[in-house]
Short mmCIF file of C-alpha atoms and ligand atoms in Angstrom, two decimals:
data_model
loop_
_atom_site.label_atom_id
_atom_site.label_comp_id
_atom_site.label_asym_id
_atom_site.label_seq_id
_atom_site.Cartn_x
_atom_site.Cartn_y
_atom_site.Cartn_z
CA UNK A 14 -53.96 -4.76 -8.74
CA UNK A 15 -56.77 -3.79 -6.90
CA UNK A 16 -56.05 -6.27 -3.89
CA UNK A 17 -52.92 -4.32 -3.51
CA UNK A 18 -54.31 -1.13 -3.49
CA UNK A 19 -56.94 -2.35 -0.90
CA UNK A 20 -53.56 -3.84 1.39
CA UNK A 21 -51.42 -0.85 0.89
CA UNK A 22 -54.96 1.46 2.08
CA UNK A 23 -55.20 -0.65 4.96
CA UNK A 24 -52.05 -0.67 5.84
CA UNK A 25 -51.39 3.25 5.96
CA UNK A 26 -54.59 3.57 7.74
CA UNK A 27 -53.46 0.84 10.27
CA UNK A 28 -50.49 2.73 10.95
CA UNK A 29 -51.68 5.94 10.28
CA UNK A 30 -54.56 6.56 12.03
CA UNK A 31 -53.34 5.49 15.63
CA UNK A 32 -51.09 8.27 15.02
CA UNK A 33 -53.30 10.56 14.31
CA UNK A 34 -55.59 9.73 16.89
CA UNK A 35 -52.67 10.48 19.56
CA UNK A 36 -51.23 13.66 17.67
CA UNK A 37 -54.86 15.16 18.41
CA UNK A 38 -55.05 13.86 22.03
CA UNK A 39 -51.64 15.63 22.47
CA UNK A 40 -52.39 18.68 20.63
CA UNK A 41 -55.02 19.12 23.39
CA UNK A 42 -53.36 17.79 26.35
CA UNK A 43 -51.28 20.80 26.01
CA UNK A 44 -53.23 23.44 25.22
CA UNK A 45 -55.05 22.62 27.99
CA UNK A 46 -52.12 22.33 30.47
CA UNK A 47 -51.32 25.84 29.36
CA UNK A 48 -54.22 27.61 29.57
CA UNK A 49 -54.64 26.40 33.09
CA UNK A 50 -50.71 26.91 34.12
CA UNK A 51 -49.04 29.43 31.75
CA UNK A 52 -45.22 28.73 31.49
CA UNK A 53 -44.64 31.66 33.60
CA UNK A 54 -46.95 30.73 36.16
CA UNK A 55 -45.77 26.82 36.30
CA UNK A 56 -44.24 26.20 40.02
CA UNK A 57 -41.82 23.39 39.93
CA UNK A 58 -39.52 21.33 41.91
CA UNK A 59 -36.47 19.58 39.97
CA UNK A 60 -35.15 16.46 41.60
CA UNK A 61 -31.50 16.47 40.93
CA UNK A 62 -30.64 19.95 39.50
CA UNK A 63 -27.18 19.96 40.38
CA UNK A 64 -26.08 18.44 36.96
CA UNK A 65 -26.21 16.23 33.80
CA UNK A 66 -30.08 16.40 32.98
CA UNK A 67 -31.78 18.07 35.97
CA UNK A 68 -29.62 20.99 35.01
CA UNK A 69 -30.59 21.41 32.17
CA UNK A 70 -34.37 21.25 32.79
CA UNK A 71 -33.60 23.96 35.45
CA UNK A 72 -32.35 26.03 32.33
CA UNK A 73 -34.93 25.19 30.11
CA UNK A 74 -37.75 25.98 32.67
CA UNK A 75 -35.80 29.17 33.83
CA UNK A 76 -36.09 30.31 30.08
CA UNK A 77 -39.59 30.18 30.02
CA UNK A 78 -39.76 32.14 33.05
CA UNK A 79 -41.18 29.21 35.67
CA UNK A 80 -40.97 29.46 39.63
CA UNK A 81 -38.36 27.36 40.25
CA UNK A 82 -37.21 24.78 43.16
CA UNK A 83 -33.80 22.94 42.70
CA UNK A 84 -32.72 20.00 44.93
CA UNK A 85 -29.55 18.20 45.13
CA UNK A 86 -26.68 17.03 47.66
CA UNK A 87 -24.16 19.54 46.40
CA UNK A 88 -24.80 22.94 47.42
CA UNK A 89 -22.38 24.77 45.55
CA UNK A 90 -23.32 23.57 42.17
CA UNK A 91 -27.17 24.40 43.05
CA UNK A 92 -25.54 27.73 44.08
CA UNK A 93 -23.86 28.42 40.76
CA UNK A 94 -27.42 27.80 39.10
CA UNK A 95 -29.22 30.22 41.20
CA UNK A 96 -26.32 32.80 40.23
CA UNK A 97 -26.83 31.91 36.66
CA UNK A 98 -30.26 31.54 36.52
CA UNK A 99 -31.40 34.35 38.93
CA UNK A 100 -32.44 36.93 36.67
CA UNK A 101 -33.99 35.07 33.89
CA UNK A 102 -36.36 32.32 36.21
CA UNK A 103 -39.42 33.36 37.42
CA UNK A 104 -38.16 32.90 40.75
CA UNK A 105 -35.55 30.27 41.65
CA UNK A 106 -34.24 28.73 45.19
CA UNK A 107 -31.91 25.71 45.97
CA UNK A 108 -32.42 23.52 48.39
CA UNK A 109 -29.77 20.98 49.48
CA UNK A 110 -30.85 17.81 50.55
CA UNK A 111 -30.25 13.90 50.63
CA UNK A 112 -33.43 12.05 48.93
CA UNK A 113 -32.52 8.76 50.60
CA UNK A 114 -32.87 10.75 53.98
CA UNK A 115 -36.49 10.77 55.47
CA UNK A 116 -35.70 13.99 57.53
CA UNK A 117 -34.16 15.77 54.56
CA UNK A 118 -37.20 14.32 51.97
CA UNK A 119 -39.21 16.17 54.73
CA UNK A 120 -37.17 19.42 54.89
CA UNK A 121 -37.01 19.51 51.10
CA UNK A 122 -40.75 19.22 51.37
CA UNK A 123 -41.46 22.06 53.44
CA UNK A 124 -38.89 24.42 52.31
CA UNK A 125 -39.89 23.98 48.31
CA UNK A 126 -43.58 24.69 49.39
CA UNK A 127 -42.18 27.86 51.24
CA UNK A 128 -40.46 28.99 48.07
CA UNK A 129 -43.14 28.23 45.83
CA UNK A 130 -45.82 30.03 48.06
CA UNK A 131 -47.34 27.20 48.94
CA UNK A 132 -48.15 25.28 45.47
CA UNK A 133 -46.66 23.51 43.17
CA UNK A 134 -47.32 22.25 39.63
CA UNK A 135 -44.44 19.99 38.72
CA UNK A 136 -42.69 17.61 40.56
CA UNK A 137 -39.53 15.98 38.54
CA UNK A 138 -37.56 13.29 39.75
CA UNK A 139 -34.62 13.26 37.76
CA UNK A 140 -31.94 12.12 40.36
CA UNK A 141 -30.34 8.55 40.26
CA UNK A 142 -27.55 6.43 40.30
CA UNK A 143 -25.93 4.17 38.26
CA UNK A 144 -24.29 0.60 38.30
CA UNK A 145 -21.65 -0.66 36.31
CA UNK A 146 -20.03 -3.88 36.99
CA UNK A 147 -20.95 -7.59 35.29
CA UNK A 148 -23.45 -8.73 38.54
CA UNK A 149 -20.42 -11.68 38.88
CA UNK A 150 -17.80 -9.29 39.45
CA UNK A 151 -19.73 -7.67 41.92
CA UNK A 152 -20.20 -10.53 44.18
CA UNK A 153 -16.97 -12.38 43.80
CA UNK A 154 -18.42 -15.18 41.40
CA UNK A 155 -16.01 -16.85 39.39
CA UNK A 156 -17.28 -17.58 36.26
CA UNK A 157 -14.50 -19.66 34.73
CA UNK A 158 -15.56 -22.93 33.89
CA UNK A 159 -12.35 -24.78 32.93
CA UNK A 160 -12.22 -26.25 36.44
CA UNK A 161 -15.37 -27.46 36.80
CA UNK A 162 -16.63 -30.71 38.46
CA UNK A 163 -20.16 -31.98 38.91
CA UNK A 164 -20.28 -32.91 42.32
CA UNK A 165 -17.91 -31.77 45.26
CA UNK A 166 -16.40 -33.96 47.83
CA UNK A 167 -15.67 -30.95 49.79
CA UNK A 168 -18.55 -30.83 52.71
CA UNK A 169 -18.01 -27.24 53.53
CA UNK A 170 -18.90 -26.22 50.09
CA UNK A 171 -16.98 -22.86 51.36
CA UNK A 172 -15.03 -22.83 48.12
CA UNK A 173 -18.57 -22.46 46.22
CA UNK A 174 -19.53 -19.59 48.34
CA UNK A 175 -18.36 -16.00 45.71
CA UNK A 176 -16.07 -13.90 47.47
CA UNK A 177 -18.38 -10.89 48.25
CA UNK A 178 -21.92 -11.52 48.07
CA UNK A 179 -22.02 -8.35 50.94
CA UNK A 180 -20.71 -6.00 47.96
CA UNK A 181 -23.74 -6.64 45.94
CA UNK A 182 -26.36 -6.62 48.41
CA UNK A 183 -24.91 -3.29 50.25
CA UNK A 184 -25.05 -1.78 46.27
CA UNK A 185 -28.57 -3.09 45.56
CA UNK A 186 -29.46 -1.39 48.35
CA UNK A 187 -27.64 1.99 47.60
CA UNK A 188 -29.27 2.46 44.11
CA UNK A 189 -32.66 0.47 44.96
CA UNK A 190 -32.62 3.64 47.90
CA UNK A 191 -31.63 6.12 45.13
CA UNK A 192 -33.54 5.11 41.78
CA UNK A 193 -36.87 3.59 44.04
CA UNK A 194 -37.63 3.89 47.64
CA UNK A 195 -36.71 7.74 47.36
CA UNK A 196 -38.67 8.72 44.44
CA UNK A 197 -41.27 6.83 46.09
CA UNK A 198 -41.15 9.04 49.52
CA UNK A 199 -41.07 12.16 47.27
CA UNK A 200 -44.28 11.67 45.70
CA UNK A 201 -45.85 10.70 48.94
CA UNK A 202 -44.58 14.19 50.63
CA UNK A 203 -45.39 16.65 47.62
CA UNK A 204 -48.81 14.69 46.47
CA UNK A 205 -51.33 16.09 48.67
CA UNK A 206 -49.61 19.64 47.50
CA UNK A 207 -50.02 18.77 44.23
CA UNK A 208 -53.40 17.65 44.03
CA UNK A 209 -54.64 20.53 46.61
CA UNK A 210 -52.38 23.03 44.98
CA UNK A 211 -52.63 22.91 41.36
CA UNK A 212 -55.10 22.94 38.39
CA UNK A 213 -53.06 19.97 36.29
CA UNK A 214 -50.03 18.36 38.73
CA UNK A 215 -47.86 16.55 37.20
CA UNK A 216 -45.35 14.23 38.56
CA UNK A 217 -42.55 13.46 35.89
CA UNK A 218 -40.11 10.26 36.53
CA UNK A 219 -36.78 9.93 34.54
CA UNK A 220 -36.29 6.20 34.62
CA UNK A 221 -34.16 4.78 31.49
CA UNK A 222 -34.49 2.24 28.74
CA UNK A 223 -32.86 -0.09 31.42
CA UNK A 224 -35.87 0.03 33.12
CA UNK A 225 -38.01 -0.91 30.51
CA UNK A 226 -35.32 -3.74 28.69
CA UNK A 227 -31.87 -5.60 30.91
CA UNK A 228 -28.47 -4.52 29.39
CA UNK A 229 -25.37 -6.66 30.94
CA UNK A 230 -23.31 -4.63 33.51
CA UNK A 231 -26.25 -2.90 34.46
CA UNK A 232 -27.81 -5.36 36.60
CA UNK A 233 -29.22 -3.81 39.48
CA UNK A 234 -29.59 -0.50 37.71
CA UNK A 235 -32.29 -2.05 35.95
CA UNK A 236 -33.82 -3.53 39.01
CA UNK A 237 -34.29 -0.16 40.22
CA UNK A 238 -35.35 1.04 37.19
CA UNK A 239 -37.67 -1.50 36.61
CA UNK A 240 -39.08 -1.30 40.19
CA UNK A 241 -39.69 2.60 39.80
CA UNK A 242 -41.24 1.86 36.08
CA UNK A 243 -43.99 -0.57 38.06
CA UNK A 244 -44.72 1.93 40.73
CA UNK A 245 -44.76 5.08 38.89
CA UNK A 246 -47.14 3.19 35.84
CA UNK A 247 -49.70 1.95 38.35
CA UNK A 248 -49.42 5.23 40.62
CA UNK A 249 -50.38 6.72 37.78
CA UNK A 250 -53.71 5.19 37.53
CA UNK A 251 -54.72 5.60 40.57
CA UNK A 252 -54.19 9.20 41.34
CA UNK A 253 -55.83 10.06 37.65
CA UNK A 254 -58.70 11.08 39.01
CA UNK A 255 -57.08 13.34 41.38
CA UNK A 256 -56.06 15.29 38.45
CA UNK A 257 -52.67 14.74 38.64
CA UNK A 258 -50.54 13.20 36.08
CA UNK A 259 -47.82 10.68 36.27
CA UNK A 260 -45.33 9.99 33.76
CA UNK A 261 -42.90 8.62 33.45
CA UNK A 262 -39.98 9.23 30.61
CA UNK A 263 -37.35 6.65 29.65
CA UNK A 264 -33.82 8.14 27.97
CA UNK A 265 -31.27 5.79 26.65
CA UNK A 266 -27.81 6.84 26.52
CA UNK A 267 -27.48 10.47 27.68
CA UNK A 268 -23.93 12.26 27.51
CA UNK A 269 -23.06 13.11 31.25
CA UNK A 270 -21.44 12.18 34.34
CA UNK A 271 -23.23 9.84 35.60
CA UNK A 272 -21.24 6.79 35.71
CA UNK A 273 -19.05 8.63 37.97
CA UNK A 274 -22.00 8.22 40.93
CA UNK A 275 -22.03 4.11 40.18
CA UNK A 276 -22.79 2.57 43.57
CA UNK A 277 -20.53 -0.41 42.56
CA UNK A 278 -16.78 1.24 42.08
CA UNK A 279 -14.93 2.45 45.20
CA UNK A 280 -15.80 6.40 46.03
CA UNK A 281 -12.31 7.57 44.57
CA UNK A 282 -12.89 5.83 41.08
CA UNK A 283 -16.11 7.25 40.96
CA UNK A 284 -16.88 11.00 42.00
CA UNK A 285 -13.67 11.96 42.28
CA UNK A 286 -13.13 11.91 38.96
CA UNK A 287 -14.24 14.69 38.36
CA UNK A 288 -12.73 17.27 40.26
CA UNK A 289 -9.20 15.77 39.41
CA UNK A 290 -7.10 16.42 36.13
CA UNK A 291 -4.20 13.90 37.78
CA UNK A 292 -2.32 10.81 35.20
CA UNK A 293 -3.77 8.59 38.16
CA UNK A 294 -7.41 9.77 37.74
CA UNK A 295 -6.84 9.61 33.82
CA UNK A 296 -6.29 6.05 34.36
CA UNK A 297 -8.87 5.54 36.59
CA UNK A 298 -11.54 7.50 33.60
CA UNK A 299 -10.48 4.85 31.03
CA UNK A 300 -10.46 2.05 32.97
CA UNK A 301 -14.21 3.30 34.40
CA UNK A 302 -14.96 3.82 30.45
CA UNK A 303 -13.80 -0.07 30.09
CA UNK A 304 -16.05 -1.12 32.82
CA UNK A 305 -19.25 1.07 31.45
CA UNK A 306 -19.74 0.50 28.32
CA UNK A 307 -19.44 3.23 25.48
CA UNK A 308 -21.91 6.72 24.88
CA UNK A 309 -21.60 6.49 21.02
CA UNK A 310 -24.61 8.06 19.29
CA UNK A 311 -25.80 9.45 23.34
CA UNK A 312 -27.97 12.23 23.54
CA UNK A 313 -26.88 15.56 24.94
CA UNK A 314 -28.08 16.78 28.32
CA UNK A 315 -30.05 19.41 26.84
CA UNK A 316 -31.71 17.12 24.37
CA UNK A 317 -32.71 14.80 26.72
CA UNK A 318 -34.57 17.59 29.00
CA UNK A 319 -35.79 19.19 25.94
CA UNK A 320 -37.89 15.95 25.50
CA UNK A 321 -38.68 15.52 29.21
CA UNK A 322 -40.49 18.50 29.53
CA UNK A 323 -42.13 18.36 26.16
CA UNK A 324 -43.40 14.48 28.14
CA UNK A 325 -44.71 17.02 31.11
CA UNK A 326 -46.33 19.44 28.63
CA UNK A 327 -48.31 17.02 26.84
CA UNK A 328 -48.99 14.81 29.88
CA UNK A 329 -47.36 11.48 28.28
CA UNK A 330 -47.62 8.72 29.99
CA UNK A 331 -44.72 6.18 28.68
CA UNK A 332 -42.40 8.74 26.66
CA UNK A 333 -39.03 6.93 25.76
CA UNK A 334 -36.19 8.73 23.83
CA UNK A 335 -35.14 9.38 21.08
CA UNK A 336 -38.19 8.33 18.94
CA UNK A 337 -36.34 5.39 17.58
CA UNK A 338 -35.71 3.44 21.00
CA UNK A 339 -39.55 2.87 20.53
CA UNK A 340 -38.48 0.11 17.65
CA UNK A 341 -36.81 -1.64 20.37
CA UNK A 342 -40.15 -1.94 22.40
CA UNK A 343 -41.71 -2.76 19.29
CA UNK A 344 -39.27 -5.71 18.04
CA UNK A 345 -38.70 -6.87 21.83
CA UNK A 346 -43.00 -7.81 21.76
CA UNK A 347 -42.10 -9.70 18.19
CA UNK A 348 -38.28 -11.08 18.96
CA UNK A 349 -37.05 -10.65 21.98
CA UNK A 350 -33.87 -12.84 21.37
CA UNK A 351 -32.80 -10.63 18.70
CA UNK A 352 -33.45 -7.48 21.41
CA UNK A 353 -31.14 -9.59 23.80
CA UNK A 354 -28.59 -10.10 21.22
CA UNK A 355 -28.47 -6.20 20.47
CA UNK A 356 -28.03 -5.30 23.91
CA UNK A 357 -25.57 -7.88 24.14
CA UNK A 358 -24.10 -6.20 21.28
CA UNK A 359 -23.96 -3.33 22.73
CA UNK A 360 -21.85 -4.36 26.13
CA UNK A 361 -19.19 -6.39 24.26
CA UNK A 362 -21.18 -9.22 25.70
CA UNK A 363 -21.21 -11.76 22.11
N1 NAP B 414 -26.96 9.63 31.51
C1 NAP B 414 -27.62 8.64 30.96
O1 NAP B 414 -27.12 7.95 30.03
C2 NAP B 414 -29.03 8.34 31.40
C3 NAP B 414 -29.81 7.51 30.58
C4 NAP B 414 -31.11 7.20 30.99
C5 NAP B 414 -31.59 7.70 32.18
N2 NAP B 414 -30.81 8.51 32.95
C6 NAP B 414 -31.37 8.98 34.23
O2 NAP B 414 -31.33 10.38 34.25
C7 NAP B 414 -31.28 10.83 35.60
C8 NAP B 414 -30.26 11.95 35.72
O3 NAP B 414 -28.97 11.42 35.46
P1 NAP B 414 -27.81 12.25 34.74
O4 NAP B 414 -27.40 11.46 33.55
O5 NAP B 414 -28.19 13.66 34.57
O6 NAP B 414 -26.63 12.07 35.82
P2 NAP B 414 -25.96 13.08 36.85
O7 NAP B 414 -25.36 14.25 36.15
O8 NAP B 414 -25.07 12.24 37.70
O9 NAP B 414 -27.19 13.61 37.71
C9 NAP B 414 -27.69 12.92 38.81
C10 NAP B 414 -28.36 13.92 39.72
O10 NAP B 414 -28.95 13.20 40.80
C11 NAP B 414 -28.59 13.84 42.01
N3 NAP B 414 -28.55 12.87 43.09
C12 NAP B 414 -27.98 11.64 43.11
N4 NAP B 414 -28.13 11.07 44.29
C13 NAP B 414 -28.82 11.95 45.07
C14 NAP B 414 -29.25 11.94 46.42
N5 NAP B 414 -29.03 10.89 47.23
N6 NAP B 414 -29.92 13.02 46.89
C15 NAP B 414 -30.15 14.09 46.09
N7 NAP B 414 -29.77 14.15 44.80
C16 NAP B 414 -29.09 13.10 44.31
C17 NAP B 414 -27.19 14.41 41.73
O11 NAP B 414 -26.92 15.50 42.60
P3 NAP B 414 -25.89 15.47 43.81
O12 NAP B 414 -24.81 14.49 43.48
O13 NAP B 414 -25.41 16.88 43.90
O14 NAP B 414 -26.71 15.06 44.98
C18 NAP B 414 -27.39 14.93 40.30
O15 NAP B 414 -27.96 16.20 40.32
C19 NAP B 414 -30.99 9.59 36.45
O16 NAP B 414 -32.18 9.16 37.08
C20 NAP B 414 -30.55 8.55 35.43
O17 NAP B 414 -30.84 7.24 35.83
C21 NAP B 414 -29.55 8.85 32.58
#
């Protein structure tokens, strides 16, 4: 009896007190971001404001009165914000830009800076791409094994070449461009602002479970992911005693468009869709929702950013979303084939 009660004591305080531990370390993270950078005072740049998620951080930031800085490629969407967001932001200005462009990552430099006065407190990278096709059907492979031999007489070995290995290297690139060498350039453009320019910088990521854990059909989508997980997490170390904080937040599913933006479907399949109401484009939507894989139980947009900033508030480090998607950290250190089977699960891959 007593042995039991001794376990069951250790056990809540094994589990408990970690927990604890953090919940104070938060508590005090942000009360100490906001008495150095009230909400109204915070000056920050969103990544990727022209929908899905960087929209809505754009409104929940507006809301609490921020000086605001919103970046996309499409300028009339960032317009529409500024109309709707005008009175209630602290200030707020769009600036259209490309992120894979060095000239434009320059540009959007210089111009937020302008905006802001010359300072800024949070940088957000939200913006990124997709993928969505099985890695095989990408590049050509055929998979079927019904004609297989184990040697070849044929010495060209042409017929064991996949039909478009160009297709997957040209969309590696695309999203590696997107997802990692861009958020990469950002931080090195608005770092020196943020650690000359503000009490507590913080530079927020939005990377994905896929970069933490592979999915099938998302193959190079978590390569990118992955890669900006590895740079963002050791960033983060060393610039910590600059004062500025890196984190870096991982949603899973998230209800929005961004599987119209994969780098692996033909431009008309993809962003197309959604300026078009056309039979042919519904076709082209279910067929896409085939090839993607399904959004049950996905968080809303405004969820999602709800959590994000709460991750730049308290200065997290490693926030994934929602809570639960920890367990699948958790049970991929203790059994990762039953992690792989889940996801496979998940993909209509069993
Ligand atoms: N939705 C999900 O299920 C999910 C889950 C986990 C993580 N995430 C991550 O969340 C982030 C936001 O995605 P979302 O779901 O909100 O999708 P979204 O609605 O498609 O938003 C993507 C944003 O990125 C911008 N963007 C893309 N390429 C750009 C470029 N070259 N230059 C400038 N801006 C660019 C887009 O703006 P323009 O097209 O106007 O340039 C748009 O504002 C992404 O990093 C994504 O990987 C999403």
């Amino acid at each position: 009896m007593l042995s039991s009660v001794v376990l069951a004591a250790t056990v809540t305080a094994t589990v408990a007190l970690p927990v604890l531990v953090s919940s104070i370390i938060r508590r005090r993270r942000i009360i100490e971001r906001i008495s150095l950078i009230p909400h109204d005072k915070e000056r920050v740049v969103i990544i990727g404001a022209s929908s899905g998620i960087g929209l809505e951080l754009a409104r929940i930031y507006a809301h609490r009165h921020a000086h605001l800085v919103i970046v996309a490629r499409r300028e009339e969407l960032l317009e529409q914000l500024v109309q709707e967001l005008g009175t209630i932001a602290g200030s707020i200005h769009a600036v259209q830009g490309d992120i894979t462009a060095p000239e434009d990552v320059r540009r959007i430099t210089i111009e937020s800076l302008g905006a802001l006065r010359g300072g800024i407190d949070t940088l957000i990278i939200c913006a990124g791409v997709i993928s969505v096709l099985p890695f095989e059907e990408l590049a050509g492979i055929n998979c079927t094994t019904a004609n297989r031999t184990l040697s070849s007489d044929n010495a060209e070995y042409t017929h064991l070449i996949p039909a478009n290995p160009q297709a997957a290297l040209e969309a590696s690139i695309k999203i590696m461009n997107v997802n990692y060498h861009a958020p990469l350039n950002l931080t090195s453009h608005f770092l020196p602002a943020l650690i000359q320019t503000s009490s507590a910088g913080n530079i927020i990521v939005v990377s994905s479970m896929a970069g933490k854990i592979g999915a099938p059909t998302r193959s190079i989508y978590c390569a990118s992911k992955h890669a900006a997980q590895g740079f963002f997490d050791a960033l983060g170390m060393e610039v910590e005693r600059t004062g500025v904080h890196v984190g870096i937040v991982s949603p899973g599913t998230v209800d929005t468009d961004l599987r119209q933006s994969a780098v692996d479907l033909p431009k008309s399949e993809a962003y197309d869709l959604s300026s078009s109401s056309s039979a042919q484009a519904n076709t082209s939507r279910s067929e896409l929702k085939r090839i993607a894989g399904t959004k049950k139980g996905a968080m809303t947009a405004h969820a999602c950013a709800e959590g994000i900033v709460r991750a730049s508030d308290y200065r997290q480090h490693d926030a994934v979303m929602p809570w639960f998607y920890q367990m699948s950290l958790i049970l991929n250190l203790i059994s990762p084939p039953l992690v792989r089977w889940l996801a496979k699960k998940k993909y209509g891959y069993l």
